[in-house]
Short mmCIF file of C-alpha atoms and ligand atoms in Angstrom, two decimals:
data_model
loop_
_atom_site.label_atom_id
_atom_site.label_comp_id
_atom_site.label_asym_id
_atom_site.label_seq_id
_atom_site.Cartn_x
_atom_site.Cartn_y
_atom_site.Cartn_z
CA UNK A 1 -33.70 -7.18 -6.82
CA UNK A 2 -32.19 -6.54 -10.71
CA UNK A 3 -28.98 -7.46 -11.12
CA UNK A 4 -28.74 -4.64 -13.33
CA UNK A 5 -29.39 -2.47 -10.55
CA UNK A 6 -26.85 -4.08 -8.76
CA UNK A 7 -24.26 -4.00 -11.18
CA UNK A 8 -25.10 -0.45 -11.63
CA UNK A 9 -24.39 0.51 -8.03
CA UNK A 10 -21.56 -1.16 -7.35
CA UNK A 11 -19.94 0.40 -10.58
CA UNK A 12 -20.87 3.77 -9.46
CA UNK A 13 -19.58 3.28 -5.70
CA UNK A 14 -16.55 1.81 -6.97
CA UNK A 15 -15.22 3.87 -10.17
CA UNK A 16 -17.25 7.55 -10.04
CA UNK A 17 -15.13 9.98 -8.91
CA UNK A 18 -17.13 13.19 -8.06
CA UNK A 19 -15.69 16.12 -9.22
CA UNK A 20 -14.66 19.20 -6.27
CA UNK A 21 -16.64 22.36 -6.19
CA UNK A 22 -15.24 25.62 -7.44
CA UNK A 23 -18.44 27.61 -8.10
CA UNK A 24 -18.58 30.91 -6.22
CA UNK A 25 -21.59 31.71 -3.79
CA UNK A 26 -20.50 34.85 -2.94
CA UNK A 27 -23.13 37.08 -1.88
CA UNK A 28 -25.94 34.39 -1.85
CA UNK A 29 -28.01 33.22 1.31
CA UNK A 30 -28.31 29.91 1.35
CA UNK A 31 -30.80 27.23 3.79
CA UNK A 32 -29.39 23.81 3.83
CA UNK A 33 -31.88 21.81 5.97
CA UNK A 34 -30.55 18.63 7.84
CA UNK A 35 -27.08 20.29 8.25
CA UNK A 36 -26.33 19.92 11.74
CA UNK A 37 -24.55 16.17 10.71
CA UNK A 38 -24.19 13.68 7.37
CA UNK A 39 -24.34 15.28 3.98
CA UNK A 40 -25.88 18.76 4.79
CA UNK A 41 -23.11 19.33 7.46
CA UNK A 42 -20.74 18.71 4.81
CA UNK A 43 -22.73 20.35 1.81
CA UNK A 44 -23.04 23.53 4.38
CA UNK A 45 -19.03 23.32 4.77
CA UNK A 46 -18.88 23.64 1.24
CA UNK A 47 -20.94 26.38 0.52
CA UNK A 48 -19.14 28.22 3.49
CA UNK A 49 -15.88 27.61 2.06
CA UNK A 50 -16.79 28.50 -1.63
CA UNK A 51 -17.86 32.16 -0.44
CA UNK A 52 -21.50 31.97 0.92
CA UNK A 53 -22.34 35.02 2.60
CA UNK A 54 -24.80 33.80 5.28
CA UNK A 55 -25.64 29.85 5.17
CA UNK A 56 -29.11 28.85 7.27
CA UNK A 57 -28.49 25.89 9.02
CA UNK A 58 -32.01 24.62 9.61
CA UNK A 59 -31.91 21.86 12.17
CA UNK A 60 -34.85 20.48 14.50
CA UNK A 61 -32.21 20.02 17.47
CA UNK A 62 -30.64 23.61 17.67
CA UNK A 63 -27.93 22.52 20.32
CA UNK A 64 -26.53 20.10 17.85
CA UNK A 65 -26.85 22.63 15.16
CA UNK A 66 -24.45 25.20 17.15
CA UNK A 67 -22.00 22.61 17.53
CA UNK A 68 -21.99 21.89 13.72
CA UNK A 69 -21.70 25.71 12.97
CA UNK A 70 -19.25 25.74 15.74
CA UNK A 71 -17.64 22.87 13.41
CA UNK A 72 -17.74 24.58 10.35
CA UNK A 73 -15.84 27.92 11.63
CA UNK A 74 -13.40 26.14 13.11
CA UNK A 75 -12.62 24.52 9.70
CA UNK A 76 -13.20 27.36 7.54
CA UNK A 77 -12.67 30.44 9.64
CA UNK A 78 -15.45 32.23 8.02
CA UNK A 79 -16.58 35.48 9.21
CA UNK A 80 -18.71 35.60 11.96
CA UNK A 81 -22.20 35.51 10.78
CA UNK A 82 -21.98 33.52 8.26
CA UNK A 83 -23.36 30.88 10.25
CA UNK A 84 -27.05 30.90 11.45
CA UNK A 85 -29.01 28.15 13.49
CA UNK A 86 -32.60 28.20 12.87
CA UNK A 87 -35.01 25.67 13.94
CA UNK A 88 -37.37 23.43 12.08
CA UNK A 89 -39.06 20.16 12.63
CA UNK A 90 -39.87 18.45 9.02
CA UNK A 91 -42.12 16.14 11.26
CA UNK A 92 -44.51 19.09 11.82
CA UNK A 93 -46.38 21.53 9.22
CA UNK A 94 -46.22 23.76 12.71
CA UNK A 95 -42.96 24.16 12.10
CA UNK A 96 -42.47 24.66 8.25
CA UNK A 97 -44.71 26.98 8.23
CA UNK A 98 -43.29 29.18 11.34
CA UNK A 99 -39.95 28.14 9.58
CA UNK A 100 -40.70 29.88 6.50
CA UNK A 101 -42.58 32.75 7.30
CA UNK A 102 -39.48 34.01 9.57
CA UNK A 103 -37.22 33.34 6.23
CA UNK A 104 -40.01 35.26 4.63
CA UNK A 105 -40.04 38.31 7.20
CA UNK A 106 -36.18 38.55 7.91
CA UNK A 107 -34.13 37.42 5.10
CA UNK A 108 -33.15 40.12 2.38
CA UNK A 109 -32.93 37.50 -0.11
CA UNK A 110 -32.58 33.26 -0.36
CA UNK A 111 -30.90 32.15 -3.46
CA UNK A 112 -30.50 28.61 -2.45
CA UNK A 113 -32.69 25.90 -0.52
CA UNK A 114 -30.85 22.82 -0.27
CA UNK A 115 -34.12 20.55 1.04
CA UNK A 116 -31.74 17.57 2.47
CA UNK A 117 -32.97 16.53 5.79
CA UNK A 118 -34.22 12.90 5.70
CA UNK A 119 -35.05 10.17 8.05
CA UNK A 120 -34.53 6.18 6.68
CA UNK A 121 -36.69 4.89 10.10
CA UNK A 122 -37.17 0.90 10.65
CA UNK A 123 -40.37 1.63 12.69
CA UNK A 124 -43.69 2.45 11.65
CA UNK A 125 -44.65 5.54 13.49
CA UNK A 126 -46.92 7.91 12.31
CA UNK A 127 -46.33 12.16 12.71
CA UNK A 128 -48.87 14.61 11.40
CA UNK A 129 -51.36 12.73 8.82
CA UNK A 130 -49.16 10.63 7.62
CA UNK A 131 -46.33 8.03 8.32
CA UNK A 132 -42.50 9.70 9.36
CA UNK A 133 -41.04 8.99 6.36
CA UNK A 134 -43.54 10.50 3.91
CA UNK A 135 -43.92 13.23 6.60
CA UNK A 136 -40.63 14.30 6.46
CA UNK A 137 -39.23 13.32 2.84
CA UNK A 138 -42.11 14.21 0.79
CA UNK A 139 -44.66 16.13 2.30
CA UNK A 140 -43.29 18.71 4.72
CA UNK A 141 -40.47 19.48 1.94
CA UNK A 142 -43.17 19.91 -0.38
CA UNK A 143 -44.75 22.66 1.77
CA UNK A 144 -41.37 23.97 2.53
CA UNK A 145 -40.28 24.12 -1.17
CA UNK A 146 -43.84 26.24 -2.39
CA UNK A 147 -43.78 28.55 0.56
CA UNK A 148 -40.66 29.30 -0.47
CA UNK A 149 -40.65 29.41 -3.93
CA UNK A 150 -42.33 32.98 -4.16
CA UNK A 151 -39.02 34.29 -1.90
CA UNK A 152 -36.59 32.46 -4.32
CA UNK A 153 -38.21 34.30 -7.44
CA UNK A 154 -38.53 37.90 -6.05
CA UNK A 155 -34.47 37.18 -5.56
CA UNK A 156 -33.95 36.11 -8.66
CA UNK A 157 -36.04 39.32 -10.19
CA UNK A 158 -34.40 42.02 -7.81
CA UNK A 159 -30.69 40.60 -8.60
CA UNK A 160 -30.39 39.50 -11.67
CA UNK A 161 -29.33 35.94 -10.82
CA UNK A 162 -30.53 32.19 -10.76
CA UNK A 163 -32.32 30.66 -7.54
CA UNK A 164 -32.41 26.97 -6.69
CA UNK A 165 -34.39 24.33 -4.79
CA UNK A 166 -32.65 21.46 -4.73
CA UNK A 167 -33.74 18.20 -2.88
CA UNK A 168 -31.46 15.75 -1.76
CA UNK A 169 -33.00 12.58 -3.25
CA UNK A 170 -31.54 9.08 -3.80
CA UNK A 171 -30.79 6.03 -6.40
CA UNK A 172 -32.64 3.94 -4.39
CA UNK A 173 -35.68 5.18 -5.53
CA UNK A 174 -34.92 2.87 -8.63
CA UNK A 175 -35.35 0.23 -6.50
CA UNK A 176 -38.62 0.65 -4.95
CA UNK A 177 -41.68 -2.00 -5.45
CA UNK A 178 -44.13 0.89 -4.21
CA UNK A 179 -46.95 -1.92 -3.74
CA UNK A 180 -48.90 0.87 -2.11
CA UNK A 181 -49.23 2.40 -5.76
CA UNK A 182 -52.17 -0.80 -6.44
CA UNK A 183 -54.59 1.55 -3.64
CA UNK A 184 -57.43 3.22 -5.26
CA UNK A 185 -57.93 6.56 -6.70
CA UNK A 186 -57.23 9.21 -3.88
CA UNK A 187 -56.18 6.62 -1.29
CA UNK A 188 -52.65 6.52 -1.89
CA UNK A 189 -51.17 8.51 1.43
CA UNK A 190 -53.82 7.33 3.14
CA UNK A 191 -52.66 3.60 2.07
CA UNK A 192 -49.23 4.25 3.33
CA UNK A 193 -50.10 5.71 6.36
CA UNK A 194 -51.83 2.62 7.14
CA UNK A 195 -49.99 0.21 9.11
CA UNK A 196 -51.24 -3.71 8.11
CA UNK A 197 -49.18 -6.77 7.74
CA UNK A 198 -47.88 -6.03 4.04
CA UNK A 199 -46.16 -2.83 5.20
CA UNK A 200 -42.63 -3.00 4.35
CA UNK A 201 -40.53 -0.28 6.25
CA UNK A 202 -37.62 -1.29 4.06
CA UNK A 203 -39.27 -0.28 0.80
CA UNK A 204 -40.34 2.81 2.71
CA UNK A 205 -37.78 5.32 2.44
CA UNK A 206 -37.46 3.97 -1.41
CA UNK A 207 -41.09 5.14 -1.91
CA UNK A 208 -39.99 8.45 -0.50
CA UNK A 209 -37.78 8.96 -2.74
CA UNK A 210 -40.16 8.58 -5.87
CA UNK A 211 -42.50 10.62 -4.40
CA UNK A 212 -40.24 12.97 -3.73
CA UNK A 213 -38.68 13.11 -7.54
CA UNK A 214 -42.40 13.34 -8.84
CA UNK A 215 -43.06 16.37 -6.62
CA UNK A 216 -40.22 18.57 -7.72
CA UNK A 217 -40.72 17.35 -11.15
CA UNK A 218 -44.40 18.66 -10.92
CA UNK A 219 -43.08 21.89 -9.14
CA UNK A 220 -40.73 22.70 -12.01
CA UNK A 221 -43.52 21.99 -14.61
CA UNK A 222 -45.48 24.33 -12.67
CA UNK A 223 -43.06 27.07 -12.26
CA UNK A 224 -41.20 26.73 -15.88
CA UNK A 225 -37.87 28.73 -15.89
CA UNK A 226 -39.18 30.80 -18.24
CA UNK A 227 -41.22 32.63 -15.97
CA UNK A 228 -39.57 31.78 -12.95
CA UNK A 229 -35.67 31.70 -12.83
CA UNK A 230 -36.23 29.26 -10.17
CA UNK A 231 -34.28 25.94 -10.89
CA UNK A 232 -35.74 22.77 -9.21
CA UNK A 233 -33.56 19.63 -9.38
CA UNK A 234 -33.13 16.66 -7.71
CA UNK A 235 -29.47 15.22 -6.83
CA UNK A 236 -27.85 11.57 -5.41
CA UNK A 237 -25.31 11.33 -3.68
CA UNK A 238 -24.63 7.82 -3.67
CA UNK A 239 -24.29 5.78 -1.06
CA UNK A 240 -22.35 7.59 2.07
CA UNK A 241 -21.61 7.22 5.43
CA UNK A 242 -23.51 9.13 7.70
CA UNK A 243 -26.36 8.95 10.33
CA UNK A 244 -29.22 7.92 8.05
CA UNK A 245 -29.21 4.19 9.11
CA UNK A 246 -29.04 5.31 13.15
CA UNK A 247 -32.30 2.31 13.51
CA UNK A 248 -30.10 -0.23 11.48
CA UNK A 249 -28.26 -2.94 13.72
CA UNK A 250 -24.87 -1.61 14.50
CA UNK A 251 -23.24 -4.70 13.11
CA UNK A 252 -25.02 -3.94 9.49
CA UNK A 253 -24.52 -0.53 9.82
CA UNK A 254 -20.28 -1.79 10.10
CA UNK A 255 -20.22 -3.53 7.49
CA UNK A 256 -21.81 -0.98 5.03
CA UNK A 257 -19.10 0.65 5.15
CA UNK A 258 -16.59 -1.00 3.15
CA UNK A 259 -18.84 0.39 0.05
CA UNK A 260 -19.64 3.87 1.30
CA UNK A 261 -18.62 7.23 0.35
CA UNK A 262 -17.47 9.75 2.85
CA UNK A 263 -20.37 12.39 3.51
CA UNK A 264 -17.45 15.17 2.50
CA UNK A 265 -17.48 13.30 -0.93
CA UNK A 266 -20.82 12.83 -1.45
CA UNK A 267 -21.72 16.13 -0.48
CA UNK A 268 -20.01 17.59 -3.32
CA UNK A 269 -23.20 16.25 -5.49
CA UNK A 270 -25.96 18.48 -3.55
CA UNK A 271 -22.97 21.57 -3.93
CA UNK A 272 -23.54 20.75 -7.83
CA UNK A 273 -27.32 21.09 -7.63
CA UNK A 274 -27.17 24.25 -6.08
CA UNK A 275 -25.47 26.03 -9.24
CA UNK A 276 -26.28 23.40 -11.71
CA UNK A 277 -27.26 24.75 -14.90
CA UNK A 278 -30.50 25.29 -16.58
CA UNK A 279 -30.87 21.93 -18.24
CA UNK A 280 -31.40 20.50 -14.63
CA UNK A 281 -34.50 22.32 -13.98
CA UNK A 282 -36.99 19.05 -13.13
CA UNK A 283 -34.33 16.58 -14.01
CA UNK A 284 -32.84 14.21 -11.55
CA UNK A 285 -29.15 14.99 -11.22
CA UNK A 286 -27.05 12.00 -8.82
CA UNK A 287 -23.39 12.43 -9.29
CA UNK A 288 -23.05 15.60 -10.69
CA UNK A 289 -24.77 14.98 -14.10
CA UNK A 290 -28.54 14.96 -15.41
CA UNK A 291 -29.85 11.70 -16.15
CA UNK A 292 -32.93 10.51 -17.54
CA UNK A 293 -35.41 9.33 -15.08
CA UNK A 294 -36.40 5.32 -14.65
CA UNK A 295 -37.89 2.78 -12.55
CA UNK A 296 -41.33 4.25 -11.64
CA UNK A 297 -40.78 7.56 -13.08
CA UNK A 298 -40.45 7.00 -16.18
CA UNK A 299 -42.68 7.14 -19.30
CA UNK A 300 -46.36 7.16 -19.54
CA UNK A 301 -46.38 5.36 -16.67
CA UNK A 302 -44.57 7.71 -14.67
CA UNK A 303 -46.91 10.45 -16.21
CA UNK A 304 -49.63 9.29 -14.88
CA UNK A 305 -48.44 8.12 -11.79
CA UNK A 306 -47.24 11.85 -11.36
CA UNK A 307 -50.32 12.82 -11.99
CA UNK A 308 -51.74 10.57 -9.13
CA UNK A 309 -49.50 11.57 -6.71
CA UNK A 310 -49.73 15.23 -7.20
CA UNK A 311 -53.72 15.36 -7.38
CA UNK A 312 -53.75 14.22 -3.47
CA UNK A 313 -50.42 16.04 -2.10
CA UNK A 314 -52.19 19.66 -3.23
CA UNK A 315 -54.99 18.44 -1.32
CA UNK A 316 -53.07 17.66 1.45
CA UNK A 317 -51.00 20.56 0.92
CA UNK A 318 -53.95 23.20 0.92
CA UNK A 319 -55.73 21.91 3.96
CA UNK A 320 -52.20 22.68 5.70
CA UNK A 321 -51.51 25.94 4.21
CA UNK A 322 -54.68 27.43 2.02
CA UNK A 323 -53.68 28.64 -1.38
CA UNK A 324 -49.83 27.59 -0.80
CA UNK A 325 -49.93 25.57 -4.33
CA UNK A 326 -51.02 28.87 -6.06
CA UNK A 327 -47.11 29.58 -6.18
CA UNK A 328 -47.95 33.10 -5.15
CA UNK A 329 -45.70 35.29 -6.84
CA UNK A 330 -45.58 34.20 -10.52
N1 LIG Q 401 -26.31 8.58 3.29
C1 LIG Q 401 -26.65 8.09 2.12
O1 LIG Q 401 -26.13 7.08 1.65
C2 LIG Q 401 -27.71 8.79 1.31
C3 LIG Q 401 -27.90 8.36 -0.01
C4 LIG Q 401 -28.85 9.01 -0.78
C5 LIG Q 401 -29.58 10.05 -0.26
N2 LIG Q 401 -29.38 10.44 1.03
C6 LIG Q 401 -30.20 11.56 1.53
O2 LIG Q 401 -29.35 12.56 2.04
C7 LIG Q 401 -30.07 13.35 2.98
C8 LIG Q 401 -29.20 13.54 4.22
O3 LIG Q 401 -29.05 12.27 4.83
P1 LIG Q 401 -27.70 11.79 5.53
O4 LIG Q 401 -27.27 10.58 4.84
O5 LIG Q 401 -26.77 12.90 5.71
O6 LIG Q 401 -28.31 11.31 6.93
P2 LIG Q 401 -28.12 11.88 8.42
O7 LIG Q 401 -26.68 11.91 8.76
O8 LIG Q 401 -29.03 11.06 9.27
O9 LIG Q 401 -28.66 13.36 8.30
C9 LIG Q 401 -30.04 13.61 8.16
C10 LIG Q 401 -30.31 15.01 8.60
O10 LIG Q 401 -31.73 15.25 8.50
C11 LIG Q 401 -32.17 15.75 9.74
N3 LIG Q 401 -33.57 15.45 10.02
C12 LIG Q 401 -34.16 14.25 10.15
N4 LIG Q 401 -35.45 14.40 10.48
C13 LIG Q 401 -35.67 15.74 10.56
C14 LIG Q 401 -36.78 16.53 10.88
N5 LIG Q 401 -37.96 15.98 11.22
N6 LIG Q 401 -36.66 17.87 10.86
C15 LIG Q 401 -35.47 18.45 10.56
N7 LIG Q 401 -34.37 17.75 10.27
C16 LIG Q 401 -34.47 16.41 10.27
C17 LIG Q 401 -31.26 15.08 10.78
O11 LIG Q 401 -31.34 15.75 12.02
P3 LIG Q 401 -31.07 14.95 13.41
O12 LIG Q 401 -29.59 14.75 13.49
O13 LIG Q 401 -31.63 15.84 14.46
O14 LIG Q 401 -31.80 13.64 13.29
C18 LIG Q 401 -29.94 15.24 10.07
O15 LIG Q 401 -29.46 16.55 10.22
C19 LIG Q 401 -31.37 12.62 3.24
O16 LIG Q 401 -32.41 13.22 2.50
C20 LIG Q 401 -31.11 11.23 2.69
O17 LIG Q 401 -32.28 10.60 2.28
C21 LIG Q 401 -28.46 9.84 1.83
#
């Protein structure tokens, strides 16, 4: 562990003060995945409150995604159907797919996904071909982000305005030792959905989060806003309080707190990627400003290990979904 890194965090915890939100969404459809609790409850309050027509909450438990919509009236008193609950499970392509083909079929238009669900698990468990974590933070909101992509543009084209993906990603990805990175050509998911005695579940989530920064960094190479009008970014929030460390011992999870954000707070940085401008298209954006990426990201190094990554998830990605990398529309 740097002491730079360190430094770094407790600096930002301590003295960043992240500005409010006073962009106007009116008129635009929005899906905020993860929303029913944490920092997409909060981001989806937000996007209510600063005009959203009709906000998507995408939730795998739809009972506890009525009583955050529920929530979010009652707060905002926003007109009655602004609020949807629609189910999906990021642990299953199933349910991406059936996800976004009903977003495809009955919404008019989507000018915003806000890809924020997450899942920080201390056990190794494995869902679809992969382990939970790259499952759900990498490789489902992959698939989710190019089915999608096609529906964002052919807004963008019929009104005249920007679309957004933006993923919910995190600082910690600066702090990942990604020893799974050392596996041979091709065998890198297949390496970390191997369980052995040198898995580390605590580096885990860390990994996802480079993997997940590479992806949209590929995706907005691949879909340049000059023929697009898509823009992909990546944003931080920092560290906040919320559900994410549910597996954590309660008495670690209480004393984490002294240094965390409130998810209202830290929300505010995912409202920012969602009408960012067009200098965050591929950039990583924590606390409400583009910075250049580091760690593993950056360089050659990051280049190529971009490269890597993205040569086995549209393999991965096309035996789910044929032709689903082709990015349709453009
Ligand atoms: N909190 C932080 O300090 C922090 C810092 C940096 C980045 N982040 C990122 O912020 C995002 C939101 O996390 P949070 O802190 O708000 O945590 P949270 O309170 O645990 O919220 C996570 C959300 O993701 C949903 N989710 C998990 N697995 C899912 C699945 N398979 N399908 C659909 N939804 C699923 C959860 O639903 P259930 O309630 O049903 O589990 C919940 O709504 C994550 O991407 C996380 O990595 C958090």
């Amino acid at each position: 562990m740097s002491l730079s890194l360190v430094g770094s965090f407790l600096r930002k915890q301590i003295c960043v003060k992240l500005p409010v939100p006073t962009a106007s969404f009116t008129d635009k459809t929005i899906i905020v995945t993860g929303s029913n609790v944490g920092l997409g409850l909060e981001a989806s309050r937000w996007l209510v409150k600063l005009g959203a027509a009709r906000v998507i909450l995408a939730c795998r438990n739809v009972e506890k995604g009525r009583l955050a919509a529920e929530d979010i009236r009652s707060t905002t008193g926003c007109k009655p159907g602004t609020l949807e609950v629609w189910h999906l499970d990021m642990s299953s392509y199933a349910s991406v797919q059936e996800f976004a083909d009903k977003v495809i079929a009955e919404l008019p238009r989507l000018d915003v996904l806000v890809a924020n669900a997450g899942v920080a698990p201390t056990k190794f468990r494995i869902t679809e071909d992969n382990e939970e974590t790259i499952t759900t933070n990498v490789v489902s909101l992959a698939l989710l982000a190019l089915l999608l992509h096609p529906k964002l543009q052919q807004t963008a084209v019929q009104h005249k305005t920007q679309t957004y993906i933006t993923a919910t990603g995190s600082d910690l990805y600066l702090w990942a030792n990604f020893k799974e990175r050392s596996a041979p050509t091709g065998q890198l998911f297949a390496t970390l959905a191997e369980k052995t005695k040198k898995t580390d579940m605590l580096d885990r989530y860390n990994v996802s989060k480079v993997l997940l920064l590479l992806f949209m960094r590929q995706l907005a190479a691949l879909a340049p806003l000059t023929s697009s009008n898509v823009i992909v970014n990546v944003t931080a929030p920092g560290f906040c309080e919320s559900e994410l460390t549910r597996d954590y011992n309660p008495a670690v999870n209480y004393a984490m707190k002294i240094l965390q954000r409130t998810t209202e707070a830290g929300s505010r940085t995912i409202v920012y990627g969602a009408c960012a401008g067009p200098e965050s298209h591929g950039q990583y954006v924590p606390e409400c400003q583009v910075v250049p990426a580091a760690g593993l990201v950056k360089g050659a190094a990051g280049a190529e290990l971009q490269a890597r990554v993205w040569s086995e998830l549209r393999a991965k990605l096309e035996a789910v979904r044929p032709g689903v990398t082709g990015l349709g529309y453009l």
